[in-house]
CSV table of C-alpha atoms in Angstrom, one decimal:
chain,number,residue,atom,x,y,z
E,1,MET,CA,107.8,-26.3,27.9
E,2,ALA,CA,109.6,-25.7,31.2
E,3,ASN,CA,111.1,-22.4,30.1
E,4,LYS,CA,108.2,-21.1,28.1
E,5,VAL,CA,105.3,-21.3,30.5
E,6,MET,CA,104.6,-18.7,33.1
E,7,LEU,CA,101.7,-18.0,35.4
E,8,LYS,CA,101.1,-14.4,36.3
E,9,ILE,CA,99.2,-13.8,39.5
E,10,SER,CA,98.5,-10.7,41.7
E,11,LYS,CA,99.9,-10.5,45.2
E,12,ASP,CA,96.3,-10.2,46.4
E,13,ALA,CA,95.2,-13.4,44.7
E,14,LEU,CA,98.2,-15.3,46.0
E,15,THR,CA,97.5,-14.0,49.5
E,16,GLN,CA,93.9,-15.3,49.2
E,17,ILE,CA,95.3,-18.7,48.2
E,18,HIS,CA,97.6,-18.8,51.2
E,19,ALA,CA,94.8,-17.7,53.5
E,20,HIS,CA,92.5,-20.5,52.2
E,21,GLY,CA,95.3,-23.1,52.7
E,22,GLU,CA,95.8,-21.8,56.3
E,23,GLN,CA,92.0,-21.9,57.0
E,24,ALA,CA,91.7,-25.4,55.7
E,25,TYR,CA,94.7,-26.7,57.7
E,26,PRO,CA,95.2,-29.5,58.8
E,27,ASP,CA,93.1,-30.5,55.8
E,28,GLU,CA,93.8,-29.7,52.2
E,29,GLY,CA,92.1,-26.6,50.8
E,30,ALA,CA,91.3,-26.1,47.1
E,31,GLY,CA,89.7,-23.9,44.5
E,32,PHE,CA,89.8,-22.6,41.0
E,33,LEU,CA,92.0,-20.1,39.3
E,34,LEU,CA,90.1,-17.7,37.0
E,35,GLY,CA,91.8,-15.7,34.4
E,36,MET,CA,92.7,-15.3,30.8
E,37,GLU,CA,95.4,-16.5,28.4
E,38,ASN,CA,96.8,-14.1,26.0
E,39,GLY,CA,100.3,-15.2,25.3
E,40,SER,CA,100.9,-15.5,29.0
E,41,ARG,CA,98.5,-17.0,31.5
E,42,ASP,CA,97.1,-14.4,34.0
E,43,VAL,CA,95.2,-15.3,37.2
E,44,GLN,CA,92.7,-12.5,37.8
E,45,ALA,CA,90.5,-14.0,40.5
E,46,ILE,CA,90.3,-17.1,42.6
E,47,PHE,CA,87.2,-19.1,43.5
E,48,PRO,CA,87.9,-20.9,46.9
E,49,LEU,CA,85.9,-24.0,47.6
E,50,THR,CA,85.1,-26.4,50.3
E,51,ASN,CA,87.1,-29.6,50.2
E,52,SER,CA,84.4,-32.2,49.5
E,53,ARG,CA,86.4,-35.3,50.4
E,54,GLU,CA,85.2,-37.4,53.3
E,55,ASP,CA,86.6,-36.4,56.7
E,56,SER,CA,89.1,-39.2,57.0
E,57,ALA,CA,90.8,-38.3,53.7
E,58,ARG,CA,90.7,-34.5,53.7
E,59,HIS,CA,94.2,-34.2,55.2
E,60,ASN,CA,95.8,-35.5,52.0
E,61,ARG,CA,93.1,-35.4,49.4
E,62,TYR,CA,90.8,-32.9,47.9
E,63,LEU,CA,87.7,-33.1,45.8
E,64,ILE,CA,85.8,-30.5,43.9
E,65,THR,CA,82.3,-31.6,43.2
E,66,PRO,CA,80.7,-31.2,39.8
E,67,ASN,CA,78.2,-28.7,41.3
E,68,ASP,CA,81.1,-26.6,42.6
E,69,TYR,CA,82.8,-26.9,39.3
E,70,LEU,CA,79.7,-25.7,37.5
E,71,LYS,CA,79.4,-22.7,40.0
E,72,ALA,CA,83.0,-21.8,39.2
E,73,GLU,CA,82.4,-22.1,35.5
E,74,LEU,CA,79.4,-19.9,35.6
E,75,GLU,CA,81.2,-17.3,37.8
E,76,ALA,CA,84.1,-17.2,35.4
E,77,GLU,CA,81.6,-16.7,32.5
E,78,ARG,CA,79.9,-13.9,34.5
E,79,LEU,CA,83.3,-12.2,34.9
E,80,GLY,CA,84.3,-12.7,31.3
E,81,LEU,CA,87.1,-15.0,32.4
E,82,SER,CA,87.9,-18.7,32.0
E,83,LEU,CA,88.9,-21.5,34.4
E,84,ILE,CA,92.6,-21.8,33.9
E,85,GLY,CA,93.7,-23.9,36.8
E,86,VAL,CA,93.2,-25.3,40.3
E,87,PHE,CA,95.0,-24.5,43.5
E,88,HIS,CA,95.3,-26.7,46.5
E,89,SER,CA,97.4,-27.0,49.7
E,90,HIS,CA,99.7,-29.6,51.0
E,91,PRO,CA,99.5,-29.6,54.8
E,92,ASP,CA,102.9,-30.3,56.3
E,93,HIS,CA,104.2,-31.5,52.9
E,94,PRO,CA,106.3,-29.9,50.1
E,95,ASN,CA,104.6,-28.1,47.3
E,96,ARG,CA,105.3,-30.8,44.7
E,97,PRO,CA,102.6,-32.7,43.0
E,98,SER,CA,101.9,-36.2,44.3
E,99,GLU,CA,101.4,-39.3,42.2
E,100,PHE,CA,97.7,-39.0,43.1
E,101,ASP,CA,97.8,-35.4,41.7
E,102,ARG,CA,99.2,-36.7,38.4
E,103,ASP,CA,96.6,-39.4,38.2
E,104,TRP,CA,93.8,-36.9,38.3
E,105,ALA,CA,95.4,-33.9,36.5
E,106,GLN,CA,94.6,-32.8,33.0
E,107,PRO,CA,97.2,-31.2,30.6
E,108,PHE,CA,95.4,-27.9,30.1
E,109,PHE,CA,95.2,-26.6,33.7
E,110,SER,CA,97.8,-24.9,35.9
E,111,TYR,CA,98.1,-26.6,39.3
E,112,VAL,CA,99.2,-24.2,42.0
E,113,ILE,CA,100.3,-26.1,45.1
E,114,THR,CA,100.9,-24.3,48.4
E,115,SER,CA,102.9,-25.9,51.2
E,116,VAL,CA,101.3,-25.2,54.6
E,117,GLN,CA,103.6,-26.0,57.5
E,118,SER,CA,102.1,-26.1,61.0
E,119,GLY,CA,99.2,-24.0,59.8
E,120,LYS,CA,101.3,-21.3,58.1
E,121,ALA,CA,101.4,-21.1,54.2
E,122,ILE,CA,105.1,-21.1,53.2
E,123,GLU,CA,105.3,-21.0,49.4
E,124,SER,CA,103.4,-21.8,46.3
E,125,ARG,CA,104.6,-23.4,43.1
E,126,SER,CA,102.7,-24.0,39.8
E,127,TRP,CA,102.8,-27.0,37.6
E,128,ARG,CA,101.4,-28.2,34.3
E,129,LEU,CA,100.9,-31.9,33.3
E,130,SER,CA,102.8,-32.8,30.1
E,131,GLU,CA,100.6,-33.8,27.2
E,132,ASP,CA,101.6,-37.5,27.5
E,133,ARG,CA,100.7,-37.3,31.2
E,134,SER,CA,104.1,-38.7,32.2
E,135,GLN,CA,105.2,-35.8,34.4
E,136,PHE,CA,104.4,-32.4,35.8
E,137,ILE,CA,106.5,-29.5,34.5
E,138,GLU,CA,107.0,-26.5,36.7
E,139,GLU,CA,105.9,-23.1,35.4
E,140,ARG,CA,107.3,-20.0,36.8
E,141,ILE,CA,105.0,-17.8,38.9
E,142,GLN,CA,105.3,-14.1,38.3
E,143,ILE,CA,103.7,-12.0,41.1
E,144,ASN,CA,102.4,-8.7,39.9
L,1,MET,CA,68.2,-26.6,19.2
L,2,PRO,CA,69.8,-27.5,22.5
L,3,ILE,CA,73.4,-26.4,23.1
L,4,LEU,CA,76.1,-28.7,24.6
L,5,ARG,CA,78.6,-26.9,26.7
L,6,VAL,CA,81.8,-28.5,27.9
L,7,GLY,CA,84.2,-27.6,30.7
L,8,PRO,CA,87.7,-26.2,29.8
L,9,LEU,CA,89.3,-29.6,30.1
L,10,MET,CA,87.2,-31.1,27.3
L,11,ARG,CA,87.3,-28.2,24.8
L,12,TYR,CA,90.3,-29.7,23.1
L,13,TYR,CA,88.1,-32.5,21.9
L,14,ILE,CA,85.5,-30.2,20.2
L,15,ASP,CA,88.0,-28.0,18.3
L,16,ASN,CA,88.7,-25.7,21.2
L,17,LYS,CA,85.1,-24.5,21.3
L,18,SER,CA,83.1,-24.2,24.5
L,19,GLU,CA,79.7,-25.0,23.0
L,20,VAL,CA,78.3,-27.0,20.1
L,21,ILE,CA,74.7,-27.1,18.9
L,22,VAL,CA,73.2,-30.5,19.1
L,23,ARG,CA,70.1,-32.3,17.9
L,24,GLY,CA,68.1,-34.6,20.1
L,25,ALA,CA,65.0,-35.0,22.1
L,26,THR,CA,66.8,-36.5,25.1
L,27,VAL,CA,70.2,-36.1,26.7
L,28,VAL,CA,71.5,-39.4,25.3
L,29,ASP,CA,70.3,-38.4,21.8
L,30,ALA,CA,72.1,-35.1,22.2
L,31,LEU,CA,75.3,-36.7,23.4
L,32,GLN,CA,75.3,-39.1,20.5
L,33,ASP,CA,74.8,-36.3,18.1
L,34,ALA,CA,77.8,-34.4,19.7
L,35,VAL,CA,79.9,-37.5,19.3
L,36,LEU,CA,78.9,-37.7,15.6
L,37,GLN,CA,80.1,-34.1,15.2
L,38,HIS,CA,83.2,-34.6,17.3
L,39,PRO,CA,84.3,-38.2,17.4
L,40,ALA,CA,87.2,-37.5,19.8
L,41,LEU,CA,84.7,-36.7,22.5
L,42,LYS,CA,83.5,-40.3,22.6
L,43,PHE,CA,86.5,-41.8,24.4
L,44,HIS,CA,86.4,-39.1,27.1
L,45,VAL,CA,82.7,-39.3,27.8
L,46,PHE,CA,81.8,-43.0,27.2
L,47,ASP,CA,83.6,-46.1,28.5
L,48,SER,CA,84.1,-49.2,26.4
L,49,ALA,CA,80.7,-50.5,27.5
L,50,GLY,CA,79.0,-47.3,26.2
L,51,LYS,CA,78.3,-46.0,29.6
L,52,ILE,CA,79.1,-42.5,30.8
L,53,ARG,CA,82.4,-42.4,32.5
L,54,ARG,CA,82.2,-42.1,36.3
L,55,HIS,CA,84.0,-38.8,36.5
L,56,ILE,CA,81.8,-37.2,33.9
L,57,ASN,CA,78.8,-35.3,35.2
L,58,ILE,CA,76.0,-34.0,33.1
L,59,PHE,CA,73.7,-31.1,33.8
L,60,VAL,CA,70.7,-29.8,32.0
L,61,ASN,CA,70.8,-26.0,32.6
L,62,ASP,CA,71.8,-26.1,36.3
L,63,GLN,CA,70.4,-29.4,37.3
L,64,ASN,CA,72.4,-32.7,37.5
L,65,ILE,CA,70.6,-35.3,35.3
L,66,ARG,CA,70.8,-37.7,38.3
L,67,ASP,CA,68.1,-35.5,39.8
L,68,LEU,CA,66.1,-35.5,36.6
L,69,GLN,CA,65.5,-38.6,34.4
L,70,GLY,CA,69.1,-39.4,33.8
L,71,LEU,CA,70.1,-39.9,30.2
L,72,GLN,CA,66.5,-40.0,29.2
L,73,THR,CA,65.9,-36.5,30.4
L,74,ARG,CA,63.9,-34.7,27.7
L,75,LEU,CA,65.2,-31.6,26.2
L,76,ASP,CA,63.6,-28.3,25.1
L,77,GLU,CA,65.0,-26.3,22.2
L,78,SER,CA,66.5,-23.8,24.5
L,79,ASP,CA,68.1,-26.2,27.0
L,80,ARG,CA,71.8,-26.1,27.7
L,81,ILE,CA,73.5,-29.4,28.4
L,82,ILE,CA,76.8,-29.1,30.4
L,83,LEU,CA,79.5,-31.7,30.7
L,84,MET,CA,81.7,-31.4,33.7
L,85,ALA,CA,84.5,-33.7,35.0
L,86,SER,CA,85.2,-34.1,38.7
L,87,ILE,CA,88.4,-32.5,40.0
L,88,SER,CA,90.5,-34.3,42.6
L,89,GLY,CA,94.1,-34.5,43.8
L,90,GLY,CA,96.1,-35.0,46.9
């Protein structure tokens, strides 16, 4: 799967993801990726959300509530798009998935992780969980 | 009849559809009917004790059933039941 999967995203959407990570710093910021899948997976909009984890855990955990999930699902439907993934930031940590990320991830979604160092978004990488849940496999990001 | 809608992460278990028409006068009846139609859904919605898994949240239209009458919430023919999983990471 590693060489076959790719996530296409506009520069504007990626900029919004970086801005959200910087605004949330030193906490983690998160939201949904909205788009379509026609051979390749295309991000056409993002849906930034408030990190709903309790204060003491927000620096290294994020939570999207079911109500926010529903709002995003309805917004995607309104736009004629689908939820195709989740983005979140890693404040002062690399943009690799943690074990906690793997525990909670699902095979279908793309997981875009942005490293935010000292409040500045550095780089994003995207990952998908393997079907057997044993590992994340990186998918190439193509910026349009 | 009511419609059961699932989030993207659960569509795999209902033949890659987003919605299925269900029978039932209450939410629990509708869920049981959905499981009859799509048995793979059972493991992902109910635990071994037959209770709804903790990370699964159920809405009727746009209201969480926790704010209604729970699994015994009564359904109208035009209601839409929505299953959503919580999303978390670190």
